[in-house]
């Protein structure tokens, strides 16, 4: 597990579960990593708000 996903797990206190969905508190890199892990496509120039919209539209 990468450092950012590990941080998501520990931040959300879910060490034994799937990392929680990223929020505005996460960096763009962390959100992109979460989207990559869930096989969600996004444009390379997408801004944080667009990435979070994709996160919220994902059933993960």
Backbone as ProteinMPNN parsed JSONL, in Angstrom:
{"seq_chain_A": "XXXXXXXXXXXXXXXXXXXXXXXXXXXXXXXXXXXXXXXXXXXXXXXXXXXXXXXXXXXX", "coords_chain_A": {"N_chain_A": [[0.858, -1.174, 0.0], [0.554, 2.207, -0.797], [2.135, 5.223, 0.504], [0.34, 7.424, 0.612], [-2.195, 6.19, 0.485], [-1.984, 4.663, 2.764], [-1.899, 6.719, 4.608], [-4.487, 7.703, 4.278], [-5.937, 5.548, 5.281], [-5.057, 5.458, 7.979], [-5.702, 8.05, 8.778], [-8.435, 7.98, 8.662], [-8.944, 6.11, 10.502], [-9.259, 3.383, 9.855], [-7.767, 0.976, 9.746], [-8.008, -1.778, 9.217], [-9.738, -1.905, 7.115], [-11.043, -1.02, 3.845], [-9.638, 1.907, 2.428], [-11.185, 5.017, 3.233], [-13.31, 7.14, 1.258], [-11.683, 9.821, -0.399], [-11.544, 13.256, 0.699], [-12.03, 16.85, 0.687], [-9.943, 17.47, 2.293], [-7.83, 15.929, 1.489], [-4.943, 15.641, -0.653], [-4.496, 16.504, -4.15], [-2.928, 14.575, -5.397], [-3.303, 12.366, -3.686], [-6.033, 11.93, -4.041], [-6.088, 11.288, -6.76], [-4.609, 8.946, -6.66], [-6.337, 7.297, -5.201], [-8.476, 7.193, -6.999], [-7.178, 5.905, -9.139], [-6.667, 3.428, -7.908], [-9.217, 2.482, -7.769], [-9.85, 2.171, -10.345], [-10.878, 4.339, -11.842], [-11.292, 6.599, -14.414], [-9.785, 9.726, -15.293], [-9.15, 13.1, -16.352], [-5.851, 14.225, -16.992], [-5.344, 16.859, -16.345], [-7.289, 17.529, -14.559], [-8.966, 19.321, -11.984], [-9.031, 19.626, -8.377], [-11.739, 19.77, -7.42], [-13.145, 18.583, -9.552], [-12.051, 16.019, -9.495], [-12.896, 15.144, -6.97], [-15.621, 15.088, -7.428], [-15.772, 12.904, -9.148], [-14.955, 10.923, -7.344], [-17.111, 10.971, -5.58], [-19.08, 10.036, -7.254], [-18.49, 7.424, -7.512], [-19.072, 4.04, -6.673], [-17.601, 2.925, -4.594]], "CA_chain_A": [[0.0, 0.0, 0.0], [1.377, 3.407, -0.881], [2.111, 6.088, 1.69], [-0.865, 8.238, 0.695], [-3.336, 5.352, 0.864], [-1.781, 4.332, 4.165], [-2.314, 7.896, 5.361], [-5.945, 7.727, 4.248], [-6.414, 4.522, 6.205], [-4.809, 5.873, 9.351], [-6.451, 9.275, 9.031], [-9.837, 7.636, 8.841], [-9.016, 5.099, 11.555], [-9.808, 2.171, 9.271], [-6.571, 0.198, 9.424], [-8.347, -3.11, 8.725], [-10.773, -1.789, 6.107], [-10.692, -0.273, 2.646], [-9.536, 3.342, 2.719], [-12.39, 5.808, 3.011], [-13.244, 8.034, 0.111], [-10.994, 11.079, -0.132], [-12.336, 14.473, 0.884], [-11.319, 18.085, 0.383], [-8.746, 17.499, 3.142], [-6.778, 15.181, 0.819], [-4.265, 16.316, -1.756], [-4.866, 16.049, -5.493], [-2.193, 13.321, -5.627], [-3.981, 11.305, -2.927], [-7.319, 11.66, -4.691], [-5.78, 10.568, -8.002], [-4.192, 7.584, -6.301], [-7.567, 6.574, -4.833], [-9.197, 6.945, -8.252], [-6.421, 4.868, -9.848], [-6.875, 2.151, -7.211], [-10.589, 2.059, -8.039], [-9.952, 2.105, -11.804], [-11.719, 5.432, -12.326], [-10.543, 7.45, -15.339], [-9.896, 11.167, -15.117], [-8.222, 13.845, -17.2], [-4.617, 14.539, -16.258], [-5.376, 18.247, -15.9], [-8.482, 17.726, -13.722], [-8.745, 20.028, -10.721], [-9.471, 18.907, -7.181], [-13.201, 19.685, -7.369], [-13.568, 17.596, -10.546], [-11.649, 14.702, -9.003], [-13.789, 14.775, -5.87], [-16.918, 14.734, -8.031], [-15.629, 11.521, -9.603], [-14.938, 10.093, -6.143], [-18.476, 10.894, -5.057], [-19.896, 9.277, -8.201], [-18.01, 6.042, -7.5], [-19.745, 3.194, -5.673], [-16.594, 2.209, -3.791]], "C_chain_A": [[0.899, 1.231, 0.0], [1.24, 4.258, 0.368], [0.834, 6.896, 1.765], [-2.092, 7.415, 1.034], [-3.209, 4.925, 2.317], [-2.222, 5.492, 5.037], [-3.831, 8.009, 5.396], [-6.513, 6.735, 5.252], [-6.245, 4.992, 7.639], [-5.581, 7.135, 9.717], [-7.9, 8.961, 9.341], [-10.039, 6.512, 9.86], [-9.616, 3.79, 11.065], [-8.688, 1.219, 8.863], [-6.888, -1.171, 8.84], [-9.402, -3.082, 7.629], [-10.235, -1.063, 4.886], [-10.612, 1.208, 2.988], [-10.833, 4.074, 2.39], [-12.202, 6.691, 1.792], [-12.51, 9.319, 0.5], [-11.979, 12.242, 0.013], [-11.49, 15.673, 0.485], [-10.03, 18.213, 1.198], [-7.572, 16.765, 2.496], [-6.156, 16.004, -0.306], [-4.764, 15.76, -3.091], [-4.186, 14.706, -5.782], [-2.863, 12.15, -4.905], [-5.307, 10.934, -3.574], [-7.092, 10.882, -5.981], [-5.359, 9.133, -7.706], [-5.403, 6.728, -5.935], [-8.351, 6.231, -6.093], [-8.501, 5.858, -9.068], [-6.675, 3.494, -9.236], [-8.268, 1.589, -7.476], [-10.909, 2.06, -9.534], [-10.947, 3.118, -12.369], [-10.852, 6.337, -13.196], [-10.803, 8.921, -15.041], [-8.896, 11.835, -16.048], [-7.009, 14.249, -16.37], [-4.601, 15.97, -15.721], [-6.6, 18.56, -15.026], [-8.105, 18.417, -12.414], [-9.388, 19.251, -9.583], [-10.994, 18.727, -7.132], [-13.735, 18.643, -8.351], [-13.231, 16.181, -10.093], [-12.561, 14.236, -7.877], [-15.187, 14.442, -6.374], [-16.888, 13.301, -8.536], [-15.636, 10.549, -8.426], [-16.36, 9.886, -5.644], [-19.419, 10.129, -5.966], [-19.531, 7.797, -8.24], [-18.673, 5.264, -6.366], [-18.765, 2.394, -4.824], [-16.676, 2.612, -2.342]], "O_chain_A": [[1.895, 1.278, 0.723], [0.346, 4.044, 1.187], [0.276, 7.057, 2.85], [-2.95, 7.873, 1.789], [-4.21, 4.834, 3.028], [-2.843, 5.29, 6.08], [-4.403, 8.37, 6.424], [-7.453, 7.045, 5.983], [-7.187, 4.931, 8.429], [-6.059, 7.268, 10.843], [-8.517, 9.607, 10.188], [-11.154, 6.027, 10.056], [-10.394, 3.156, 11.777], [-8.681, 0.716, 7.74], [-6.107, -1.684, 8.038], [-9.915, -4.134, 7.248], [-9.113, -0.556, 4.894], [-11.432, 1.71, 3.757], [-11.49, 3.781, 1.392], [-11.08, 6.951, 1.356], [-12.699, 9.839, 1.6], [-13.1, 12.195, -0.495], [-10.368, 15.521, 0.004], [-9.133, 18.974, 0.835], [-6.43, 16.956, 2.912], [-6.766, 16.935, -0.831], [-5.372, 14.691, -3.148], [-4.805, 13.806, -6.348], [-2.974, 11.06, -5.465], [-5.661, 9.757, -3.645], [-7.814, 9.928, -6.268], [-5.726, 8.213, -8.437], [-5.479, 5.562, -6.321], [-8.835, 5.108, -6.241], [-9.163, 4.984, -9.627], [-6.875, 2.515, -9.955], [-8.48, 0.378, -7.418], [-12.067, 1.963, -9.938], [-11.747, 2.802, -13.25], [-9.794, 6.79, -12.76], [-11.886, 9.305, -14.599], [-7.921, 11.219, -16.478], [-7.133, 14.574, -15.189], [-3.912, 16.254, -14.741], [-6.908, 19.727, -14.785], [-7.064, 18.133, -11.821], [-10.185, 18.339, -9.804], [-11.476, 17.635, -6.83], [-14.666, 17.904, -8.029], [-14.021, 15.256, -10.281], [-12.954, 13.07, -7.833], [-15.864, 13.593, -5.795], [-17.859, 12.562, -8.375], [-16.246, 9.483, -8.497], [-16.762, 8.767, -5.325], [-20.446, 9.625, -5.511], [-20.186, 7.009, -8.922], [-18.814, 5.763, -5.249], [-19.088, 1.29, -4.385], [-15.909, 2.115, -1.518]]}, "name": "protein", "num_of_chains": 1, "seq": "XXXXXXXXXXXXXXXXXXXXXXXXXXXXXXXXXXXXXXXXXXXXXXXXXXXXXXXXXXXX"}
